[in-house]
mmCIF file of C-alpha atoms in Angstrom:
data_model
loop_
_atom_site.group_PDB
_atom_site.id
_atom_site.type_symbol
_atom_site.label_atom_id
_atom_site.label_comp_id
_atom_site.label_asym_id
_atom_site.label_seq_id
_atom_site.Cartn_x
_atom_site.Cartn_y
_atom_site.Cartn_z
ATOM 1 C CA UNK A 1491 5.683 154.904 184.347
ATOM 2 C CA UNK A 1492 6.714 151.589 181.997
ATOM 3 C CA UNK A 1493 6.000 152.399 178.195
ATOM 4 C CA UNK A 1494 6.019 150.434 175.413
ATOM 5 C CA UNK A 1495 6.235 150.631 172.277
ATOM 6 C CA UNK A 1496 3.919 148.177 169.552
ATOM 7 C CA UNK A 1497 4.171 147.572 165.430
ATOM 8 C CA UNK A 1498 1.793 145.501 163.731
ATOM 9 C CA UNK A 1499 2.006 145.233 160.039
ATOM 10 C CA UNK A 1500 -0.732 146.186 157.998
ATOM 11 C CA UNK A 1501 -2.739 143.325 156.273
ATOM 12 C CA UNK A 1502 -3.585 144.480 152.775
ATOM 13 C CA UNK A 1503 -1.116 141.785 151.894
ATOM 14 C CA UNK A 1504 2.224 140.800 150.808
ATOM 15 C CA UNK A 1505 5.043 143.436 149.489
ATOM 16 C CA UNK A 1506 5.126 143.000 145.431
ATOM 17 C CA UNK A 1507 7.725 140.918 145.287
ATOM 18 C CA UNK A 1508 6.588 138.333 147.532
ATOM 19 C CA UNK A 1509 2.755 138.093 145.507
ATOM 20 C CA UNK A 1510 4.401 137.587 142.409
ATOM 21 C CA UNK A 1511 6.470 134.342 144.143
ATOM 22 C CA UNK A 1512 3.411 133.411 146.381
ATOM 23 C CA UNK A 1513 1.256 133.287 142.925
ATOM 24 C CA UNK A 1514 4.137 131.361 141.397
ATOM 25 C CA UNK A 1515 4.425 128.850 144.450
ATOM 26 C CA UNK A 1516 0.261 128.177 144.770
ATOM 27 C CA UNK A 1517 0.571 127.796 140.684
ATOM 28 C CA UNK A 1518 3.421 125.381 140.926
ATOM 29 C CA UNK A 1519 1.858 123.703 143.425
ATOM 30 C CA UNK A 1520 -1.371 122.583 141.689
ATOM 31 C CA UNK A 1521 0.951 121.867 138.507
ATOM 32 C CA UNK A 1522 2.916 119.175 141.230
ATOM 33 C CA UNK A 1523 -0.705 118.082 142.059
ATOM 34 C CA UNK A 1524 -1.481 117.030 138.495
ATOM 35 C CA UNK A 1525 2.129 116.058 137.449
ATOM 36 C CA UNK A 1526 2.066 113.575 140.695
ATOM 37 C CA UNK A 1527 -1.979 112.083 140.101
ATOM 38 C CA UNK A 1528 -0.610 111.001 136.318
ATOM 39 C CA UNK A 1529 2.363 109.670 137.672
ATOM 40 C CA UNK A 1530 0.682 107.635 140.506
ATOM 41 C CA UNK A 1531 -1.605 106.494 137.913
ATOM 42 C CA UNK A 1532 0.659 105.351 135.149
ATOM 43 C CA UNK A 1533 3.097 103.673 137.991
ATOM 44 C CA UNK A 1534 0.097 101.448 139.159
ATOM 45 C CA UNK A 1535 -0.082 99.932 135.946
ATOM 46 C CA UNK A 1536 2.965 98.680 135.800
ATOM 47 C CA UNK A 1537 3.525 97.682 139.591
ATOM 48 C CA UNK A 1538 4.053 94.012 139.078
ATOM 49 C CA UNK A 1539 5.220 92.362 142.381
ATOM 50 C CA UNK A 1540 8.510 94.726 142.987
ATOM 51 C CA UNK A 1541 8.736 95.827 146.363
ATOM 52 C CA UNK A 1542 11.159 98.522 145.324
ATOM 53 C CA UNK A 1543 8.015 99.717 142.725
ATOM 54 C CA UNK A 1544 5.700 99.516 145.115
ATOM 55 C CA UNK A 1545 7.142 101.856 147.965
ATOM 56 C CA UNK A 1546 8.413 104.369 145.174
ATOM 57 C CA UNK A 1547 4.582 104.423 144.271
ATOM 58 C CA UNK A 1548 3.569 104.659 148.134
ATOM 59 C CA UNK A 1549 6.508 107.746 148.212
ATOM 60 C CA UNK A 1550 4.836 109.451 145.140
ATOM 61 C CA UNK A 1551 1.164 109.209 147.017
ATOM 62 C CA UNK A 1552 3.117 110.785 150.088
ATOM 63 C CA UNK A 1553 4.377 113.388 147.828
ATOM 64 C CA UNK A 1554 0.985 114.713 147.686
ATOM 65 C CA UNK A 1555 0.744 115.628 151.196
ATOM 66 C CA UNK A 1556 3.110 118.658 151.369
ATOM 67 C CA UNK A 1557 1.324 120.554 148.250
ATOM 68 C CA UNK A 1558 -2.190 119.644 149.746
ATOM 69 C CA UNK A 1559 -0.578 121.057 153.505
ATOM 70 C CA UNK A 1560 0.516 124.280 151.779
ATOM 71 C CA UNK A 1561 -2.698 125.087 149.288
ATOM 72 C CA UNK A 1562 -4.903 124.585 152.711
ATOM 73 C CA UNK A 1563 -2.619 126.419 155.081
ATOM 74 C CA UNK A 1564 -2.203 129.399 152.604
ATOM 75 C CA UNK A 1565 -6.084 129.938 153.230
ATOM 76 C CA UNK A 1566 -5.403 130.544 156.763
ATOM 77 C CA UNK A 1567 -2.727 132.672 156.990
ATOM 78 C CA UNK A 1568 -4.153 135.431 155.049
ATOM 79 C CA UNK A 1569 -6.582 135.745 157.686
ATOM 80 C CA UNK A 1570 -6.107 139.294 159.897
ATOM 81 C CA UNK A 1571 -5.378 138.348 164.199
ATOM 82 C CA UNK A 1572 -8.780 137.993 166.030
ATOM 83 C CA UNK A 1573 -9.644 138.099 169.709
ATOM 84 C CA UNK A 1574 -10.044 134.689 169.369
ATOM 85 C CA UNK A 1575 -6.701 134.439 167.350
ATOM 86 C CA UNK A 1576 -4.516 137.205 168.451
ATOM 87 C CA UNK A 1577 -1.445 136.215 166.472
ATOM 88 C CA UNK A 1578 -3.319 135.527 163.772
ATOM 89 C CA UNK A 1579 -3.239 132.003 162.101
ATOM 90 C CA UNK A 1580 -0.070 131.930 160.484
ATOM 91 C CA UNK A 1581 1.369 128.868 162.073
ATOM 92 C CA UNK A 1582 -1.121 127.045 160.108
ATOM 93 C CA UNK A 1583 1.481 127.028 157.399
ATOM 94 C CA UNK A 1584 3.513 125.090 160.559
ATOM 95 C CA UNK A 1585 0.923 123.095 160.931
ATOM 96 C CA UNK A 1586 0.694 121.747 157.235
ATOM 97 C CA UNK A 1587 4.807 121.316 157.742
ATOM 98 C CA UNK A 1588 4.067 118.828 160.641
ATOM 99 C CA UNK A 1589 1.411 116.982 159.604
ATOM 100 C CA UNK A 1590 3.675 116.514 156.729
ATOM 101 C CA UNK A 1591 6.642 115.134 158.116
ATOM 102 C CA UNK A 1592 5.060 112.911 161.005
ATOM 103 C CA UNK A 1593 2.568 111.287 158.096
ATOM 104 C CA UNK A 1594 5.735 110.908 155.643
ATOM 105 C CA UNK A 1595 7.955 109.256 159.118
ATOM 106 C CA UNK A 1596 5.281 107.266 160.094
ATOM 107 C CA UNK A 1597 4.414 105.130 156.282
ATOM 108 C CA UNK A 1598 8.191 105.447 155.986
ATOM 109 C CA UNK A 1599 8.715 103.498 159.193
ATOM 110 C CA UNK A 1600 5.959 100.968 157.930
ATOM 111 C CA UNK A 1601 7.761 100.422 154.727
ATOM 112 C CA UNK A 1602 11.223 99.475 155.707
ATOM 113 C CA UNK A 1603 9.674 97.087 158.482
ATOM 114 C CA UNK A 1604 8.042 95.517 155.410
ATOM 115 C CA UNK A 1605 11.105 95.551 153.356
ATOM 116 C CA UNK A 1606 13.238 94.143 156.227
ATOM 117 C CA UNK A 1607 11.189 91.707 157.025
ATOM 118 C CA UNK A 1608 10.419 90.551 153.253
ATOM 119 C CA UNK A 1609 14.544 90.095 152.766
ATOM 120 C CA UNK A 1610 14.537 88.148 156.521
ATOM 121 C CA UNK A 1611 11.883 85.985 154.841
ATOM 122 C CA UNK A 1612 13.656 85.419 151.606
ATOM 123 C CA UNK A 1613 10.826 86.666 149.456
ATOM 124 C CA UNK A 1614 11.795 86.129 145.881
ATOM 125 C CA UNK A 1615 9.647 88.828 143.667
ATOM 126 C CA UNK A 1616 8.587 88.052 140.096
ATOM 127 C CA UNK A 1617 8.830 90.464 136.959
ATOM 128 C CA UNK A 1618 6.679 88.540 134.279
ATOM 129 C CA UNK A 1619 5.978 89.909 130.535
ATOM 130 C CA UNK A 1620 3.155 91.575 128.755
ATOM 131 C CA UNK A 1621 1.987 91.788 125.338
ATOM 132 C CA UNK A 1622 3.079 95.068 123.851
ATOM 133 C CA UNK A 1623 1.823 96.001 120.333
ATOM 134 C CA UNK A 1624 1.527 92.407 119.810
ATOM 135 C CA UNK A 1625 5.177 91.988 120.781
ATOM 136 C CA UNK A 1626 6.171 90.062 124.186
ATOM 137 C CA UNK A 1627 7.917 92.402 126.624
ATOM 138 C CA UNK A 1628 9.297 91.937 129.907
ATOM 139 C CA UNK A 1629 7.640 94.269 132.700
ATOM 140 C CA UNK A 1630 10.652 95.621 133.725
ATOM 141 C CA UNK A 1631 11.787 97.738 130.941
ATOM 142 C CA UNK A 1632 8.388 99.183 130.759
ATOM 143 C CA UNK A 1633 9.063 99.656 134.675
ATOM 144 C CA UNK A 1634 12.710 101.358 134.326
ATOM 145 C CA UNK A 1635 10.953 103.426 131.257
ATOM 146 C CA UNK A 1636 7.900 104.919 133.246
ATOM 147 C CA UNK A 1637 10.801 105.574 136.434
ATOM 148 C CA UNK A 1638 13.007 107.512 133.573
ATOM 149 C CA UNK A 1639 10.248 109.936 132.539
ATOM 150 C CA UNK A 1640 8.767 110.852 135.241
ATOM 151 C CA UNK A 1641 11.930 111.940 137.084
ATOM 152 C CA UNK A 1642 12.053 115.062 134.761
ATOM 153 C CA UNK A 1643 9.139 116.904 136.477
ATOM 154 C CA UNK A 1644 10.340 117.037 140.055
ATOM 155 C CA UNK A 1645 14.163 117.330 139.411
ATOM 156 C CA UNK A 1646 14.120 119.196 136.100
ATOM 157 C CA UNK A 1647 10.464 121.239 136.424
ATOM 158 C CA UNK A 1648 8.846 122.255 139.626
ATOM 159 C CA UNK A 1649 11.776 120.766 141.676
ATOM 160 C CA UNK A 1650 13.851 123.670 140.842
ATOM 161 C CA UNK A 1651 11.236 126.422 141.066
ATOM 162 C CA UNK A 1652 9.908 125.565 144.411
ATOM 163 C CA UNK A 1653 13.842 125.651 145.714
ATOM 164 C CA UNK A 1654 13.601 129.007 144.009
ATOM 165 C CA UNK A 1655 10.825 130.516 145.676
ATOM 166 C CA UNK A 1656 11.047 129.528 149.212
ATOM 167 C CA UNK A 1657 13.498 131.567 150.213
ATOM 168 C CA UNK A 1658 11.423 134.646 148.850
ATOM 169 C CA UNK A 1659 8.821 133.696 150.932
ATOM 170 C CA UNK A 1660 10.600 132.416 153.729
ATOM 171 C CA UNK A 1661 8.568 129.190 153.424
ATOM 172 C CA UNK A 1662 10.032 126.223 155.213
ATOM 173 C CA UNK A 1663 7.046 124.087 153.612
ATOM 174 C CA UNK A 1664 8.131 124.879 150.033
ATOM 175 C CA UNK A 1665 11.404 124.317 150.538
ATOM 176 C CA UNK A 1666 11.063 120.955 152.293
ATOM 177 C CA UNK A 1667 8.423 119.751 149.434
ATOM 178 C CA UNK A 1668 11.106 120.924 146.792
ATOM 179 C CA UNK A 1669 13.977 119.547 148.766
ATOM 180 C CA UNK A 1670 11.902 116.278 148.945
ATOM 181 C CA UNK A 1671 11.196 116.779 144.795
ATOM 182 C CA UNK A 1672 14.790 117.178 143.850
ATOM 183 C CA UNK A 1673 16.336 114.324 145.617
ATOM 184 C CA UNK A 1674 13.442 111.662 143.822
ATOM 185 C CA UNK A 1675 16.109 110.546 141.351
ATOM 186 C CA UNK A 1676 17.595 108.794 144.317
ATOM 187 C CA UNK A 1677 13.968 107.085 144.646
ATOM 188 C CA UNK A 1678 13.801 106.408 141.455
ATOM 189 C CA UNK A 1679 17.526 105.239 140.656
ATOM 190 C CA UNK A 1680 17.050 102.749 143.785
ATOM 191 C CA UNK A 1681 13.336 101.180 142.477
ATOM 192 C CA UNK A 1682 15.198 100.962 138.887
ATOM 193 C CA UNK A 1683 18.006 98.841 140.155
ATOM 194 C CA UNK A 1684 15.745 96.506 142.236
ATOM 195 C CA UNK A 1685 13.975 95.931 139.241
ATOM 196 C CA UNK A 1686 17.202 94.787 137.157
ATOM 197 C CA UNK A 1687 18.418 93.168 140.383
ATOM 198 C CA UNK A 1688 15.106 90.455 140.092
ATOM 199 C CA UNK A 1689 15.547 90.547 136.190
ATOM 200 C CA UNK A 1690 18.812 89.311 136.471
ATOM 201 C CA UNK A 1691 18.553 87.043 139.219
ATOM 202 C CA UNK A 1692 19.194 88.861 142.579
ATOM 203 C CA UNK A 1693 16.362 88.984 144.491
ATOM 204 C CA UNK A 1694 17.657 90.451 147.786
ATOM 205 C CA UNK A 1695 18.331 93.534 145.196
ATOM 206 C CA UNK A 1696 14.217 94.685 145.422
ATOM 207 C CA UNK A 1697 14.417 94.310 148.978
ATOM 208 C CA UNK A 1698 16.905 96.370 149.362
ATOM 209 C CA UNK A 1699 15.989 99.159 146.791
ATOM 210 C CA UNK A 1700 12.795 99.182 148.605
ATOM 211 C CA UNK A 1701 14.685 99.559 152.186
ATOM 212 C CA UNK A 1702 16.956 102.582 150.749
ATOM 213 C CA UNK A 1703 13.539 104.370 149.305
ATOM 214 C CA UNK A 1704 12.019 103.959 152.815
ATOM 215 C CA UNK A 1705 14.900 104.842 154.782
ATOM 216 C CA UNK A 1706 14.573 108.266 152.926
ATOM 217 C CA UNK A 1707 11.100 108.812 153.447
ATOM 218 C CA UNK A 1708 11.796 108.168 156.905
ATOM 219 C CA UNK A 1709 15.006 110.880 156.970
ATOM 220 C CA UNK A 1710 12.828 113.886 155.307
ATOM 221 C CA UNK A 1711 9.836 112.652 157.518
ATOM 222 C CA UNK A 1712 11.676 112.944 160.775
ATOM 223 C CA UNK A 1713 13.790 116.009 159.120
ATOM 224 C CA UNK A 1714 10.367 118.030 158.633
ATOM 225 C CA UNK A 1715 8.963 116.557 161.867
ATOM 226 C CA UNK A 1716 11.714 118.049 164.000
ATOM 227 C CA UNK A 1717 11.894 120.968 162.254
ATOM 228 C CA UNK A 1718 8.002 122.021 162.616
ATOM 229 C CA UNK A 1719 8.430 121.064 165.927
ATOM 230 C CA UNK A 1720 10.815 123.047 167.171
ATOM 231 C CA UNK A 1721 9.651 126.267 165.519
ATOM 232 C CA UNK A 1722 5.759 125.964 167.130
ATOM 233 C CA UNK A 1723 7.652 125.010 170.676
ATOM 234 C CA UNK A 1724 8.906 129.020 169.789
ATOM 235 C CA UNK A 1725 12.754 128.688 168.748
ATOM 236 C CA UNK A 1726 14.583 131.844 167.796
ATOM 237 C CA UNK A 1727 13.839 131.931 164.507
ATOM 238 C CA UNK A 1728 15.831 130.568 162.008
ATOM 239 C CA UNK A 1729 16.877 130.587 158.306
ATOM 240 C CA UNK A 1730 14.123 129.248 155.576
ATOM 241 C CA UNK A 1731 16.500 126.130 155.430
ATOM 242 C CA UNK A 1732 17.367 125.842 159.134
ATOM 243 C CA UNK A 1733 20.928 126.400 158.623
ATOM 244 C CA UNK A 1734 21.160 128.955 161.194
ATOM 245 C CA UNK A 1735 19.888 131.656 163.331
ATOM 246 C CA UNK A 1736 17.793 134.209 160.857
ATOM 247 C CA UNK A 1737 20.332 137.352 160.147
ATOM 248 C CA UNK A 1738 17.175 139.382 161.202
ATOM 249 C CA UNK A 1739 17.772 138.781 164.663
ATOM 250 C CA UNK A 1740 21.082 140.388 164.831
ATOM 251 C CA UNK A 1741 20.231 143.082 162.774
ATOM 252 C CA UNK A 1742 17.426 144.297 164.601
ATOM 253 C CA UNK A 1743 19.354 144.334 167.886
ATOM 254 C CA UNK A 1744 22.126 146.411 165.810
ATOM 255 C CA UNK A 1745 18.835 148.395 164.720
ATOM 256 C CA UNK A 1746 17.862 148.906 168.233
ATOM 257 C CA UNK A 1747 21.258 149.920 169.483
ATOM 258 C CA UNK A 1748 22.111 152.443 167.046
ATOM 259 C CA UNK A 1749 18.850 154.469 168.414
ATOM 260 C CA UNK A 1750 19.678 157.473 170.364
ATOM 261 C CA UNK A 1751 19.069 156.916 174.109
ATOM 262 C CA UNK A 1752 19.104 152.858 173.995
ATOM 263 C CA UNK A 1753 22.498 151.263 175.758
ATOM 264 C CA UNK A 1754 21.724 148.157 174.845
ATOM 265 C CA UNK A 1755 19.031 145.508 173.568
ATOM 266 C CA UNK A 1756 18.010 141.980 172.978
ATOM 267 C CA UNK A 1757 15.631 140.146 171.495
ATOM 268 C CA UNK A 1758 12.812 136.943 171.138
ATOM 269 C CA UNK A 1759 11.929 136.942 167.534
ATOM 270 C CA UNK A 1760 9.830 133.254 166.668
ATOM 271 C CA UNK A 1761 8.638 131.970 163.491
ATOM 272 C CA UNK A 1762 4.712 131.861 163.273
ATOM 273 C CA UNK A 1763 5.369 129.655 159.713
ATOM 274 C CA UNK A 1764 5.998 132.376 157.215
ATOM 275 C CA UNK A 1765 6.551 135.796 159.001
ATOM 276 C CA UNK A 1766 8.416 136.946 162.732
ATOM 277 C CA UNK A 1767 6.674 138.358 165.870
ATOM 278 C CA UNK A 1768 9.370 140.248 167.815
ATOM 279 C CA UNK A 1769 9.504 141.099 171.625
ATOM 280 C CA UNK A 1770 12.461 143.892 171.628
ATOM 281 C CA UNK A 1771 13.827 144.370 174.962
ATOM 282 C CA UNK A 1772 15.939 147.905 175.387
ATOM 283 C CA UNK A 1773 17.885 149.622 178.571
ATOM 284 C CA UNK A 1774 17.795 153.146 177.923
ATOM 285 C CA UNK A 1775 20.494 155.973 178.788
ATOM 286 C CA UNK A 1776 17.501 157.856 180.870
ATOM 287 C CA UNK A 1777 15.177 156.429 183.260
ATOM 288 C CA UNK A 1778 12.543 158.687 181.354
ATOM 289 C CA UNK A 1779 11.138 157.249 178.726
ATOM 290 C CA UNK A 1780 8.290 158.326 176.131
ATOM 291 C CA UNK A 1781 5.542 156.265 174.321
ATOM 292 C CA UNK A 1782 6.566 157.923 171.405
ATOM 293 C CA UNK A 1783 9.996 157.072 171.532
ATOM 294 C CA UNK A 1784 9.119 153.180 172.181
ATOM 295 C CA UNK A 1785 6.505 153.860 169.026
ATOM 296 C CA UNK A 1786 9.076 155.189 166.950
ATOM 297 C CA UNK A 1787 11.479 152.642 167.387
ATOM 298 C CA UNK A 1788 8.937 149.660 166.634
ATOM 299 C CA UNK A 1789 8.038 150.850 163.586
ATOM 300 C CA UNK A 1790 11.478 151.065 162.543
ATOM 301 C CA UNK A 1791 11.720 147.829 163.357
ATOM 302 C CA UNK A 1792 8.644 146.495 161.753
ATOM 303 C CA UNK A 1793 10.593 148.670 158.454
ATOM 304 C CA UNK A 1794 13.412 146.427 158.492
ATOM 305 C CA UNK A 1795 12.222 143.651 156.449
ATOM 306 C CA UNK A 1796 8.513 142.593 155.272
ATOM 307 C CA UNK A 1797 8.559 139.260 157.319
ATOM 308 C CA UNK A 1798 8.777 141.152 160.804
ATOM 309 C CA UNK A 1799 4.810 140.869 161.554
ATOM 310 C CA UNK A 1800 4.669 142.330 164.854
ATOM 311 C CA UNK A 1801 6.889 144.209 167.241
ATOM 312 C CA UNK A 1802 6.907 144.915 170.955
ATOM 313 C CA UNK A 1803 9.399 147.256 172.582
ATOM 314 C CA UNK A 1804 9.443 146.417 176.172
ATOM 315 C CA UNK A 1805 12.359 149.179 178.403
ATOM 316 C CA UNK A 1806 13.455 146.773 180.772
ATOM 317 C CA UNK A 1807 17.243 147.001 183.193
ATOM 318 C CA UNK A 1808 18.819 144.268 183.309
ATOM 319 C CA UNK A 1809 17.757 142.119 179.927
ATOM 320 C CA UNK A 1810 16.432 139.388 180.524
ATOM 321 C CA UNK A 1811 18.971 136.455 179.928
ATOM 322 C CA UNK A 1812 17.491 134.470 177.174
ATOM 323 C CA UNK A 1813 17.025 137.522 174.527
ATOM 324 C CA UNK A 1814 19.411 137.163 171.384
ATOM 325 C CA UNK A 1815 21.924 139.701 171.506
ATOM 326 C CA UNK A 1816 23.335 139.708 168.097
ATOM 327 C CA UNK A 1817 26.665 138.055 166.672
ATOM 328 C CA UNK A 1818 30.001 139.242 167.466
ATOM 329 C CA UNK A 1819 31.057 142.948 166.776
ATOM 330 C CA UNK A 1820 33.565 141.248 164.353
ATOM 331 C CA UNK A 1821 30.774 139.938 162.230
ATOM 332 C CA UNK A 1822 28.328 142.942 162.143
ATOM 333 C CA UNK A 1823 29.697 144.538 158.913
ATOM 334 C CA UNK A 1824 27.823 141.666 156.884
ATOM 335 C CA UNK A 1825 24.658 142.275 159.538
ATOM 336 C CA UNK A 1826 25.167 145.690 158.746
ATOM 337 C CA UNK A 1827 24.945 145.581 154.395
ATOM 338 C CA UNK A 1828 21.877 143.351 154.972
ATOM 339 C CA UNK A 1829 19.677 145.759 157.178
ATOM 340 C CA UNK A 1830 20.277 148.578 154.608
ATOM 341 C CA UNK A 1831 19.577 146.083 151.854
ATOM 342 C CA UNK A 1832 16.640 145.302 153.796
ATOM 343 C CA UNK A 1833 15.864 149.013 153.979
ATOM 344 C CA UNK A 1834 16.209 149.415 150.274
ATOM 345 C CA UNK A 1835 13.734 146.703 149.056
ATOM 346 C CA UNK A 1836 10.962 147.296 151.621
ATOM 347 C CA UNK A 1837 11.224 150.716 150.416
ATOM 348 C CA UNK A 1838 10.592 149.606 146.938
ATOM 349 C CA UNK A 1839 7.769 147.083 147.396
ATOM 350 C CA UNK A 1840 5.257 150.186 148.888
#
């Protein structure tokens, strides 16, 4: 008779650690929400007829979309699996990380046609002066001023702590939205030398400013795109920064192995947006094979780390081809230290 064995975690909620950064990500996030609605509103006031200024304003409205994405998703993914949703609704947190990138890839796209097409046409943009304190000032420094300040939130403030955090939480949404908040000195370095470009005479200089802003909204939109893509078309999951395959998948299948009575194993483990389901696939030693055992060893998979959602242990001879079967022997002393690491702090989050 084919037995199987089947984890699910429980879903009282998150191990300690990971509350205490999931309260500090949804509380960064709203602070990003405020920081960015005072910045949009100051940088409309001082627009002027910069093309450069005007698509690091349309970037900053963009900005908004990944915090908004993550605050909604996070009500969804708390939600226990349902008939209806047997997985639960995890990959909403995918979801948000799509709609993301394809909206920032698609106004991205827009704005360097415009840009292109406004140096083609030789449009000439104007910086003219305003009356300060009853003092005659020239739009531009009060431009390069507002692009100075309010840099120092997302590379100095909430850039940083969302970079932090994402990897606790294994949150490829973060860690795109604080990717995208670091790097906005390069947005804002590019609008401030368009505007000193017209001041001074060059006038292909906004143009171009505005091109190199777009071209990077276009980069993390198609970066994100790809990237949301590929995990809800069921990839084997992968790092929090898509670097590489997720050392979980190797050390389950040295989990697996080590069991007494399994020859060998492989595994599917995919990425439902913040946690792993896991189809373990095992040839054991005997052609008799309990429920129990199968039980056993599913829970101590589900042990290894808090982000392993659900497991399935299927007995199965031969494996099927496409399972993951681990990284070299050669390399399974570092797969090793991080599966009793693993051990350690699951341990100490019950």
């Amino acid at each position: 008779m084919t037995t199987a064995g089947f984890y699910q975690a429980a879903h009282e909620g998150l191990p300690l650690t990971q509350q205490v950064a999931l309260h500090k990500a949804v509380r960064w996030q709203i602070f990003t929400i405020a920081y960015t609605t005072c910045t949009i509103v100051v940088v409309a006031q001082v627009l002027g007829s910069s093309q450069a200024m005007k698509t690091a304003w349309v970037e900053d409205i963009l900005s908004l979309i990944p915090q908004i994405s993550f605050l909604v998703a996070m009500r969804y993914v708390k939600r226990p699996p349902t008939r209806a949703h047997p997985y639960g609704m995890h990959r909403a947190m995918g979801t948000g990380h799509l709609v993301a990138g394809v909206a920032l890839a698609a106004v991205g796209t827009n704005l360097a046609w415009e840009a292109i097409t406004g140096l083609i046409a030789g449009d000439h943009p104007t910086i003219g002066t305003v009356n300060l304190l009853h003092h005659t000032v020239w739009l531009g420094w009060l431009m390069i001023a507002v692009m100075v300040l309010i840099v120092v939130g997302p590379l100095f403030l909430y850039g940083p702590a969302k970079a932090r955090l994402a990897p606790e939480l294994h949150n490829k949404l973060l860690f795109a939205d604080a990717d995208m908040a670091k790097a906005d000195w390069h947005t804002n370095a590019a609008s401030i030398v368009g505007v000193l470009g017209t001041g001074l005479g060059v006038w292909w200089l906004d143009g171009a400013a505005a091109l190199f802003i777009s071209i990077g909204i276009m980069r993390d939109g198609f970066t994100n795109a790809r990237s949301a893509i590929l995990d809800l078309m069921d990839q084997t999951a992968r790092q929090f920064d898509d670097s590489e395959v997720h050392p979980l998948a190797t050390q389950i299948v040295e989990y697996l192995e080590s069991q007494s009575g399994i020859l060998k194993a492989g595994i599917r483990m995919r990425d439902q947006g913040q946690v792993f389901h896991v189809e373990a696939f095992v040839t054991p030693t005997s052609s008799h094979v309990s429920l129990e055992d199968m039980a056993r060893i599913a829970q101590g998979v589900g042990n290894l780390d808090w982000k392993i959602q659900d497991v399935v242990v299927v007995p199965t001879d031969p494996l099927p081809p496409e399972v993951w079967r681990g990284v070299p022997s050669d390399q399974r002393e570092v797969a090793r230290g991080s599966v009793i690491r693993g051990r350690l702090r699951r341990r100490q989050s019950q």
